[in-house]
Amino acid sequence: MTRAGWGALSAGAVLVALGAATRWAPVTIVGAGFLLVLGGAACYVLASPPVAIERAVEPARVEKGQPAIALIRASNRSRRSLSPVTIEQRLGESVFRAELPRLRRGETTLRTYRLPTNKRGTYTVGRVEVPKADPFGLVRRARSLGHPQVISVGPRRIALRPLPSGMSRNLEGPSSDMSPQGSVTFHRLREYVLGDDLRTVHWPTTARLGKLVVRHYVDTAQPYTVVVLDIRPDVYSADTFEEAVDVAASVTACMSLAKAPVQLRTTAGDRAGGPAQRDPAPVLRFLTDVAPNPTGALTNELLPLRRDRGGSALVVVTGALEAEALPAMAALARRFDHVVALSIVPRIGPVPAYPGVEVLVGTSADEVCRSWDAWVAS
């Protein structure tokens, strides 16, 4: 019942009571008229049109700004023609309306409309509602049909030039025990660790030392990228955080083009992907719903990488670049072939420089990505 309906109900009840108390028939008749109209409006609204509605949302996952379509299939199952019907659907806090035309007996119609995808996140598209109200606006009823569906709006991905990957840091062989283990180059003998393949046991040395010793192989050409996303709100403006997420998604998609593994880390301690994960989908799914988090620090997230396996590239995506973060990144130059800092700020000032770290600054994702392409091409 609408606000006007509640008003009519209150007025009718008061007038009927007042007329009965004063024995004044005209007042009673007016009050009864209010109630009669309200009852007729309720009966009119309860007679719902016999229409069957099916809906499909395609695609279920889309990049920000790309089209997503809701397809409505409505069928008239009554023995008479149906008047045009307005249907409503909810996407988050927004309500979208569509008009269904007049349907003859047994007729089916298809209607499509575009869903808004300008904001990143995971949303539930509510059930299709068929509202009906009386001509006086006293009673309104919405009949829900179909099932809720979920649509994921991921970050925008900008095409980037891929960094050269798979380069050995040392032409004479691996430079660290942290090099990724593989089957290309023998590096050294080491003590057996639980989980090692027993086929790599070096039996002559094991017999001489009295303990299991295995061969350690390395593949210095294996590409591997670590992307560190700073999600602290104090280093961003109202708009630059979303730009930073777009940059992180673009770098992830770029570096995983050849199914090379990529890991995403955030300053809040989140992890997505990893050395054994060659599909970027988990990273992109995580970026769909990532939100600012004030916990953690960028330098604290970089320190553990000194003990990690290293890789072909370390890419740090942040807002205003902190001075103390540059030495922490430069210390990882021995672990990674490339160390890059991508800074998204509202206004560009002096660009900081530090040996071993390439710093690229821009006011938007597009600007930073253009700087990336220019640097890779140089």
CSV table of C-alpha atoms in Angstrom, one decimal:
chain,number,residue,atom,x,y,z
A,1,MET,CA,0.0,0.0,0.0
A,2,THR,CA,1.3,3.5,-0.9
A,3,ARG,CA,1.4,6.5,1.3
A,4,ALA,CA,-1.8,7.8,-0.3
A,5,GLY,CA,-3.4,4.4,0.4
A,6,TRP,CA,-2.6,4.6,4.1
A,7,GLY,CA,-3.9,8.1,4.1
A,8,ALA,CA,-7.2,6.9,2.5
A,9,LEU,CA,-7.5,4.1,5.0
A,10,SER,CA,-6.9,6.4,8.0
A,11,ALA,CA,-9.3,9.0,6.7
A,12,GLY,CA,-12.0,6.4,5.9
A,13,ALA,CA,-11.7,4.8,9.3
A,14,VAL,CA,-11.8,8.1,11.1
A,15,LEU,CA,-14.8,9.3,9.2
A,16,VAL,CA,-16.7,6.1,9.7
A,17,ALA,CA,-16.0,6.2,13.4
A,18,LEU,CA,-16.9,9.9,13.6
A,19,GLY,CA,-20.1,9.4,11.7
A,20,ALA,CA,-21.1,6.5,13.9
A,21,ALA,CA,-20.4,8.5,17.1
A,22,THR,CA,-22.3,11.5,15.9
A,23,ARG,CA,-25.0,9.6,14.0
A,24,TRP,CA,-24.3,11.8,11.1
A,25,ALA,CA,-25.0,9.7,8.0
A,26,PRO,CA,-23.2,11.9,5.3
A,27,VAL,CA,-19.9,11.6,7.2
A,28,THR,CA,-20.3,7.8,7.5
A,29,ILE,CA,-21.1,7.5,3.8
A,30,VAL,CA,-18.0,9.5,2.9
A,31,GLY,CA,-15.8,7.4,5.1
A,32,ALA,CA,-17.3,4.2,3.7
A,33,GLY,CA,-16.6,5.6,0.2
A,34,PHE,CA,-12.9,6.0,1.0
A,35,LEU,CA,-12.8,2.4,2.3
A,36,LEU,CA,-14.7,1.1,-0.7
A,37,VAL,CA,-12.4,2.7,-3.2
A,38,LEU,CA,-9.4,1.4,-1.3
A,39,GLY,CA,-10.8,-2.1,-1.4
A,40,GLY,CA,-11.5,-1.9,-5.1
A,41,ALA,CA,-7.9,-0.7,-5.7
A,42,ALA,CA,-6.6,-3.7,-3.7
A,43,CYS,CA,-8.7,-6.1,-5.8
A,44,TYR,CA,-7.5,-4.5,-9.0
A,45,VAL,CA,-3.9,-4.8,-8.0
A,46,LEU,CA,-4.2,-8.4,-6.8
A,47,ALA,CA,-5.3,-9.5,-10.3
A,48,SER,CA,-1.8,-9.9,-11.7
A,49,PRO,CA,-1.3,-10.4,-15.4
A,50,PRO,CA,-0.5,-14.0,-16.3
A,51,VAL,CA,2.8,-13.3,-17.9
A,52,ALA,CA,5.9,-15.6,-17.7
A,53,ILE,CA,9.3,-13.9,-17.7
A,54,GLU,CA,12.8,-15.5,-18.2
A,55,ARG,CA,16.0,-13.5,-18.0
A,56,ALA,CA,19.6,-14.1,-18.9
A,57,VAL,CA,22.6,-11.8,-18.2
A,58,GLU,CA,25.5,-12.0,-20.7
A,59,PRO,CA,28.3,-12.1,-20.0
A,60,ALA,CA,28.5,-13.0,-16.3
A,61,ARG,CA,31.9,-11.4,-16.1
A,62,VAL,CA,32.9,-8.2,-17.9
A,63,GLU,CA,35.6,-5.5,-17.8
A,64,LYS,CA,34.7,-2.1,-16.5
A,65,GLY,CA,33.1,-0.1,-19.3
A,66,GLN,CA,32.4,-3.1,-21.5
A,67,PRO,CA,28.8,-4.0,-22.5
A,68,ALA,CA,26.7,-6.4,-20.4
A,69,ILE,CA,23.3,-7.3,-21.7
A,70,ALA,CA,20.1,-8.5,-19.9
A,71,LEU,CA,17.9,-10.5,-22.1
A,72,ILE,CA,14.2,-10.6,-21.2
A,73,ARG,CA,11.8,-13.2,-22.7
A,74,ALA,CA,8.2,-12.6,-21.8
A,75,SER,CA,5.3,-14.8,-22.8
A,76,ASN,CA,1.5,-14.2,-22.5
A,77,ARG,CA,-0.1,-17.3,-21.0
A,78,SER,CA,-3.6,-16.0,-20.7
A,79,ARG,CA,-6.5,-16.3,-23.1
A,80,ARG,CA,-6.7,-12.6,-23.8
A,81,SER,CA,-4.4,-9.9,-24.9
A,82,LEU,CA,-2.3,-8.2,-22.2
A,83,SER,CA,-1.8,-4.4,-22.0
A,84,PRO,CA,1.8,-3.1,-22.1
A,85,VAL,CA,3.7,-3.9,-18.9
A,86,THR,CA,6.5,-2.1,-17.1
A,87,ILE,CA,9.1,-4.4,-15.5
A,88,GLU,CA,11.8,-3.4,-12.9
A,89,GLN,CA,15.1,-4.9,-11.9
A,90,ARG,CA,17.6,-3.9,-9.3
A,91,LEU,CA,21.4,-3.8,-9.8
A,92,GLY,CA,22.9,-2.8,-6.4
A,93,GLU,CA,21.1,0.3,-5.4
A,94,SER,CA,19.9,1.2,-8.9
A,95,VAL,CA,16.5,0.4,-10.4
A,96,PHE,CA,16.2,-0.2,-14.1
A,97,ARG,CA,12.9,-0.2,-16.0
A,98,ALA,CA,11.9,-1.7,-19.3
A,99,GLU,CA,8.6,-1.6,-21.2
A,100,LEU,CA,7.0,-4.8,-22.6
A,101,PRO,CA,4.6,-4.3,-25.5
A,102,ARG,CA,1.1,-5.4,-25.7
A,103,LEU,CA,1.0,-9.2,-26.0
A,104,ARG,CA,-1.6,-11.2,-27.8
A,105,ARG,CA,-2.8,-14.6,-26.6
A,106,GLY,CA,0.2,-17.0,-26.6
A,107,GLU,CA,2.6,-14.3,-27.9
A,108,THR,CA,6.2,-14.1,-26.8
A,109,THR,CA,8.5,-11.1,-27.0
A,110,LEU,CA,12.2,-10.5,-26.4
A,111,ARG,CA,13.7,-7.3,-25.0
A,112,THR,CA,17.3,-6.5,-24.3
A,113,TYR,CA,18.9,-3.6,-22.4
A,114,ARG,CA,22.3,-2.7,-21.3
A,115,LEU,CA,23.4,-3.0,-17.7
A,116,PRO,CA,25.7,-0.3,-16.2
A,117,THR,CA,29.3,-1.5,-16.0
A,118,ASN,CA,31.0,1.8,-15.1
A,119,LYS,CA,31.9,0.7,-11.5
A,120,ARG,CA,34.1,-2.2,-10.5
A,121,GLY,CA,32.6,-4.9,-8.2
A,122,THR,CA,30.4,-7.9,-7.9
A,123,TYR,CA,26.7,-7.2,-8.1
A,124,THR,CA,23.5,-9.1,-7.8
A,125,VAL,CA,20.9,-8.5,-10.4
A,126,GLY,CA,17.6,-8.9,-8.5
A,127,ARG,CA,14.6,-10.8,-9.7
A,128,VAL,CA,12.4,-9.3,-12.3
A,129,GLU,CA,9.6,-7.3,-10.7
A,130,VAL,CA,6.3,-6.7,-12.4
A,131,PRO,CA,4.7,-3.8,-10.6
A,132,LYS,CA,1.0,-2.9,-10.8
A,133,ALA,CA,-0.8,0.1,-9.2
A,134,ASP,CA,-4.4,1.2,-9.3
A,135,PRO,CA,-5.3,4.4,-11.3
A,136,PHE,CA,-5.6,6.4,-8.0
A,137,GLY,CA,-2.1,5.4,-6.8
A,138,LEU,CA,-3.5,4.0,-3.5
A,139,VAL,CA,-2.2,0.4,-3.7
A,140,ARG,CA,0.9,-0.9,-5.5
A,141,ARG,CA,2.1,-4.5,-5.8
A,142,ALA,CA,5.2,-5.9,-7.4
A,143,ARG,CA,5.3,-9.6,-8.4
A,144,SER,CA,8.8,-11.0,-8.5
A,145,LEU,CA,9.7,-13.5,-11.2
A,146,GLY,CA,12.8,-15.4,-12.2
A,147,HIS,CA,16.0,-15.8,-10.1
A,148,PRO,CA,18.7,-13.4,-9.0
A,149,GLN,CA,21.9,-13.5,-11.0
A,150,VAL,CA,25.4,-12.3,-10.3
A,151,ILE,CA,27.5,-10.1,-12.6
A,152,SER,CA,31.2,-9.3,-11.9
A,153,VAL,CA,32.6,-6.0,-13.3
A,154,GLY,CA,36.4,-6.4,-13.3
A,155,PRO,CA,39.0,-3.7,-13.6
A,156,ARG,CA,39.8,-2.2,-17.0
A,157,ARG,CA,42.7,-3.8,-18.8
A,158,ILE,CA,44.9,-1.7,-21.0
A,159,ALA,CA,47.1,-3.4,-23.6
A,160,LEU,CA,50.8,-3.0,-22.7
A,161,ARG,CA,54.1,-4.0,-24.3
A,162,PRO,CA,55.4,-7.0,-22.4
A,163,LEU,CA,58.7,-6.8,-20.7
A,164,PRO,CA,61.5,-9.0,-22.0
A,165,SER,CA,61.3,-12.1,-19.9
A,166,GLY,CA,63.2,-15.3,-19.5
A,167,MET,CA,66.7,-13.6,-19.5
A,168,SER,CA,69.4,-15.3,-17.4
A,169,ARG,CA,71.0,-12.9,-14.9
A,170,ASN,CA,74.3,-14.7,-15.1
A,171,LEU,CA,75.6,-16.2,-18.3
A,172,GLU,CA,77.8,-18.6,-16.3
A,173,GLY,CA,74.9,-20.1,-14.4
A,174,PRO,CA,72.5,-19.4,-11.6
A,175,SER,CA,73.4,-16.7,-9.1
A,176,SER,CA,71.3,-17.8,-6.2
A,177,ASP,CA,70.0,-20.8,-4.3
A,178,MET,CA,66.7,-19.1,-4.5
A,179,SER,CA,66.5,-19.6,-8.3
A,180,PRO,CA,63.4,-21.5,-9.4
A,181,GLN,CA,63.9,-25.2,-9.4
A,182,GLY,CA,63.4,-26.9,-12.8
A,183,SER,CA,65.1,-29.3,-15.1
A,184,VAL,CA,67.4,-27.3,-17.3
A,185,THR,CA,70.7,-26.7,-15.4
A,186,PHE,CA,72.4,-28.5,-12.6
A,187,HIS,CA,73.3,-26.0,-9.8
A,188,ARG,CA,74.6,-27.9,-6.8
A,189,LEU,CA,74.0,-30.8,-4.4
A,190,ARG,CA,72.0,-30.2,-1.2
A,191,GLU,CA,70.4,-32.0,1.7
A,192,TYR,CA,67.1,-33.7,1.0
A,193,VAL,CA,64.0,-31.8,2.1
A,194,LEU,CA,60.6,-33.4,2.7
A,195,GLY,CA,58.7,-33.3,-0.6
A,196,ASP,CA,61.8,-33.5,-2.9
A,197,ASP,CA,61.6,-36.0,-5.8
A,198,LEU,CA,63.4,-39.1,-4.8
A,199,ARG,CA,64.6,-39.5,-8.4
A,200,THR,CA,66.9,-36.5,-7.8
A,201,VAL,CA,68.8,-38.3,-5.0
A,202,HIS,CA,72.6,-38.4,-5.6
A,203,TRP,CA,73.3,-41.9,-4.2
A,204,PRO,CA,77.2,-41.8,-4.3
A,205,THR,CA,77.2,-38.7,-2.1
A,206,THR,CA,74.4,-40.0,0.1
A,207,ALA,CA,76.4,-43.2,0.8
A,208,ARG,CA,79.5,-41.2,1.6
A,209,LEU,CA,77.8,-38.7,3.9
A,210,GLY,CA,75.2,-41.0,5.5
A,211,LYS,CA,72.3,-38.7,4.7
A,212,LEU,CA,70.1,-38.1,1.7
A,213,VAL,CA,71.5,-35.6,-0.8
A,214,VAL,CA,69.7,-34.5,-3.9
A,215,ARG,CA,70.6,-32.6,-7.1
A,216,HIS,CA,69.3,-29.1,-7.3
A,217,TYR,CA,68.3,-28.0,-10.8
A,218,VAL,CA,67.4,-24.5,-11.8
A,219,ASP,CA,65.8,-22.9,-14.8
A,220,THR,CA,67.1,-19.3,-14.9
A,221,ALA,CA,65.0,-18.5,-18.0
A,222,GLN,CA,61.6,-19.1,-16.4
A,223,PRO,CA,59.6,-15.9,-16.4
A,224,TYR,CA,57.8,-14.9,-13.1
A,225,THR,CA,56.3,-11.6,-12.2
A,226,VAL,CA,55.4,-10.2,-8.8
A,227,VAL,CA,53.0,-7.3,-8.7
A,228,VAL,CA,52.7,-5.4,-5.4
A,229,LEU,CA,49.6,-3.2,-5.1
A,230,ASP,CA,49.5,-0.5,-2.5
A,231,ILE,CA,45.9,-0.3,-1.2
A,232,ARG,CA,46.4,2.2,1.6
A,233,PRO,CA,43.9,5.0,1.1
A,234,ASP,CA,46.2,7.7,2.4
A,235,VAL,CA,48.5,7.5,-0.7
A,236,TYR,CA,45.6,8.0,-3.1
A,237,SER,CA,43.0,10.6,-4.0
A,238,ALA,CA,39.3,9.9,-4.5
A,239,ASP,CA,39.9,8.8,-8.1
A,240,THR,CA,43.5,7.5,-8.3
A,241,PHE,CA,42.8,4.2,-6.4
A,242,GLU,CA,40.6,2.9,-9.2
A,243,GLU,CA,43.2,4.0,-11.7
A,244,ALA,CA,45.9,2.0,-9.7
A,245,VAL,CA,43.7,-1.1,-9.7
A,246,ASP,CA,43.3,-0.8,-13.5
A,247,VAL,CA,47.1,-0.5,-13.9
A,248,ALA,CA,47.6,-3.6,-11.7
A,249,ALA,CA,45.2,-5.6,-13.8
A,250,SER,CA,46.8,-4.4,-17.0
A,251,VAL,CA,50.3,-5.4,-15.8
A,252,THR,CA,49.0,-8.8,-14.7
A,253,ALA,CA,47.3,-9.5,-18.1
A,254,CYS,CA,50.4,-8.3,-20.0
A,255,MET,CA,52.9,-10.4,-18.1
A,256,SER,CA,50.8,-13.5,-18.2
A,257,LEU,CA,50.2,-13.4,-22.0
A,258,ALA,CA,52.4,-16.5,-22.5
A,259,LYS,CA,50.9,-18.3,-19.5
A,260,ALA,CA,53.8,-17.0,-17.4
A,261,PRO,CA,53.0,-17.1,-13.6
A,262,VAL,CA,52.1,-13.9,-11.9
A,263,GLN,CA,51.6,-13.2,-8.2
A,264,LEU,CA,49.7,-10.2,-6.8
A,265,ARG,CA,50.5,-9.0,-3.3
A,266,THR,CA,48.9,-6.1,-1.4
A,267,THR,CA,50.0,-4.0,1.5
A,268,ALA,CA,47.3,-5.6,3.6
A,269,GLY,CA,49.0,-9.0,3.2
A,270,ASP,CA,46.7,-10.5,0.5
A,271,ARG,CA,48.1,-13.0,-2.0
A,272,ALA,CA,46.6,-14.1,-5.3
A,273,GLY,CA,48.3,-16.3,-7.9
A,274,GLY,CA,51.9,-17.5,-7.5
A,275,PRO,CA,54.8,-19.3,-9.1
A,276,ALA,CA,52.7,-22.4,-9.9
A,277,GLN,CA,49.7,-20.4,-11.1
A,278,ARG,CA,49.9,-19.7,-14.8
A,279,ASP,CA,46.3,-18.6,-15.2
A,280,PRO,CA,45.8,-14.9,-14.4
A,281,ALA,CA,42.1,-15.4,-13.7
A,282,PRO,CA,42.4,-15.7,-9.9
A,283,VAL,CA,44.4,-12.4,-9.8
A,284,LEU,CA,41.8,-10.6,-11.9
A,285,ARG,CA,39.0,-12.0,-9.8
A,286,PHE,CA,40.7,-10.7,-6.7
A,287,LEU,CA,41.1,-7.3,-8.2
A,288,THR,CA,37.4,-7.2,-9.0
A,289,ASP,CA,36.5,-6.6,-5.3
A,290,VAL,CA,39.7,-5.3,-3.8
A,291,ALA,CA,39.1,-2.2,-1.6
A,292,PRO,CA,41.3,0.3,0.2
A,293,ASN,CA,42.7,-1.0,3.4
A,294,PRO,CA,44.8,1.2,5.8
A,295,THR,CA,46.6,-1.7,7.4
A,296,GLY,CA,50.2,-2.7,6.5
A,297,ALA,CA,53.0,-0.8,4.8
A,298,LEU,CA,54.7,-1.0,1.4
A,299,THR,CA,58.2,-1.5,2.8
A,300,ASN,CA,56.9,-4.3,5.0
A,301,GLU,CA,55.5,-6.1,1.9
A,302,LEU,CA,58.8,-5.7,0.1
A,303,LEU,CA,61.1,-7.1,2.8
A,304,PRO,CA,59.9,-10.8,2.5
A,305,LEU,CA,60.8,-10.7,-1.2
A,306,ARG,CA,64.5,-10.7,-0.3
A,307,ARG,CA,64.1,-14.3,0.8
A,308,ASP,CA,61.8,-15.2,-2.0
A,309,ARG,CA,62.7,-16.9,-5.3
A,310,GLY,CA,62.9,-13.8,-7.4
A,311,GLY,CA,61.8,-13.6,-11.0
A,312,SER,CA,61.8,-11.6,-14.2
A,313,ALA,CA,60.0,-8.5,-12.9
A,314,LEU,CA,58.9,-6.8,-9.8
A,315,VAL,CA,56.2,-4.2,-10.4
A,316,VAL,CA,55.0,-1.9,-7.5
A,317,VAL,CA,51.8,0.0,-8.1
A,318,THR,CA,51.1,2.8,-5.7
A,319,GLY,CA,49.8,6.3,-5.3
A,320,ALA,CA,52.1,8.9,-3.9
A,321,LEU,CA,55.5,7.2,-3.9
A,322,GLU,CA,57.2,7.2,-0.5
A,323,ALA,CA,60.9,7.9,-0.4
A,324,GLU,CA,61.7,5.0,1.9
A,325,ALA,CA,60.2,2.6,-0.5
A,326,LEU,CA,62.8,3.2,-3.2
A,327,PRO,CA,65.8,1.7,-1.3
A,328,ALA,CA,63.6,-1.3,-0.4
A,329,MET,CA,62.8,-1.8,-4.1
A,330,ALA,CA,66.4,-1.3,-5.2
A,331,ALA,CA,67.6,-4.0,-2.7
A,332,LEU,CA,65.5,-6.5,-4.8
A,333,ALA,CA,67.4,-5.7,-8.1
A,334,ARG,CA,69.4,-8.9,-7.6
A,335,ARG,CA,66.3,-11.0,-7.3
A,336,PHE,CA,64.5,-9.5,-10.3
A,337,ASP,CA,65.6,-8.6,-13.8
A,338,HIS,CA,63.4,-5.5,-13.8
A,339,VAL,CA,62.2,-3.5,-10.8
A,340,VAL,CA,59.5,-0.9,-11.7
A,341,ALA,CA,57.5,1.5,-9.6
A,342,LEU,CA,54.2,2.8,-11.1
A,343,SER,CA,52.9,5.9,-9.3
A,344,ILE,CA,49.4,7.3,-9.9
A,345,VAL,CA,49.0,10.8,-8.5
A,346,PRO,CA,46.6,13.7,-9.0
A,347,ARG,CA,49.3,16.1,-10.2
A,348,ILE,CA,52.8,15.2,-11.5
A,349,GLY,CA,55.7,16.8,-9.6
A,350,PRO,CA,59.4,15.9,-9.7
A,351,VAL,CA,59.9,12.3,-10.6
A,352,PRO,CA,62.1,10.5,-8.0
A,353,ALA,CA,65.1,8.6,-9.3
A,354,TYR,CA,66.9,5.7,-7.6
A,355,PRO,CA,69.6,3.3,-9.0
A,356,GLY,CA,68.1,0.0,-10.0
A,357,VAL,CA,64.5,1.2,-10.0
A,358,GLU,CA,62.5,2.5,-13.0
A,359,VAL,CA,59.9,5.0,-11.7
A,360,LEU,CA,57.0,5.9,-14.0
A,361,VAL,CA,54.5,8.5,-12.8
A,362,GLY,CA,51.1,9.5,-14.3
A,363,THR,CA,47.8,11.0,-13.3
A,364,SER,CA,45.7,8.2,-14.8
A,365,ALA,CA,46.0,4.6,-15.8
A,366,ASP,CA,46.3,5.5,-19.5
A,367,GLU,CA,49.1,7.9,-18.9
A,368,VAL,CA,51.1,5.5,-16.8
A,369,CYS,CA,50.6,2.8,-19.4
A,370,ARG,CA,51.8,5.1,-22.2
A,371,SER,CA,54.9,5.7,-20.1
A,372,TRP,CA,55.3,2.0,-19.7
A,373,ASP,CA,55.1,1.3,-23.4
A,374,ALA,CA,57.6,4.1,-24.1
A,375,TRP,CA,60.1,2.7,-21.5
A,376,VAL,CA,59.8,-0.9,-22.8
A,377,ALA,CA,60.3,0.3,-26.4
A,378,SER,CA,63.4,2.4,-25.5
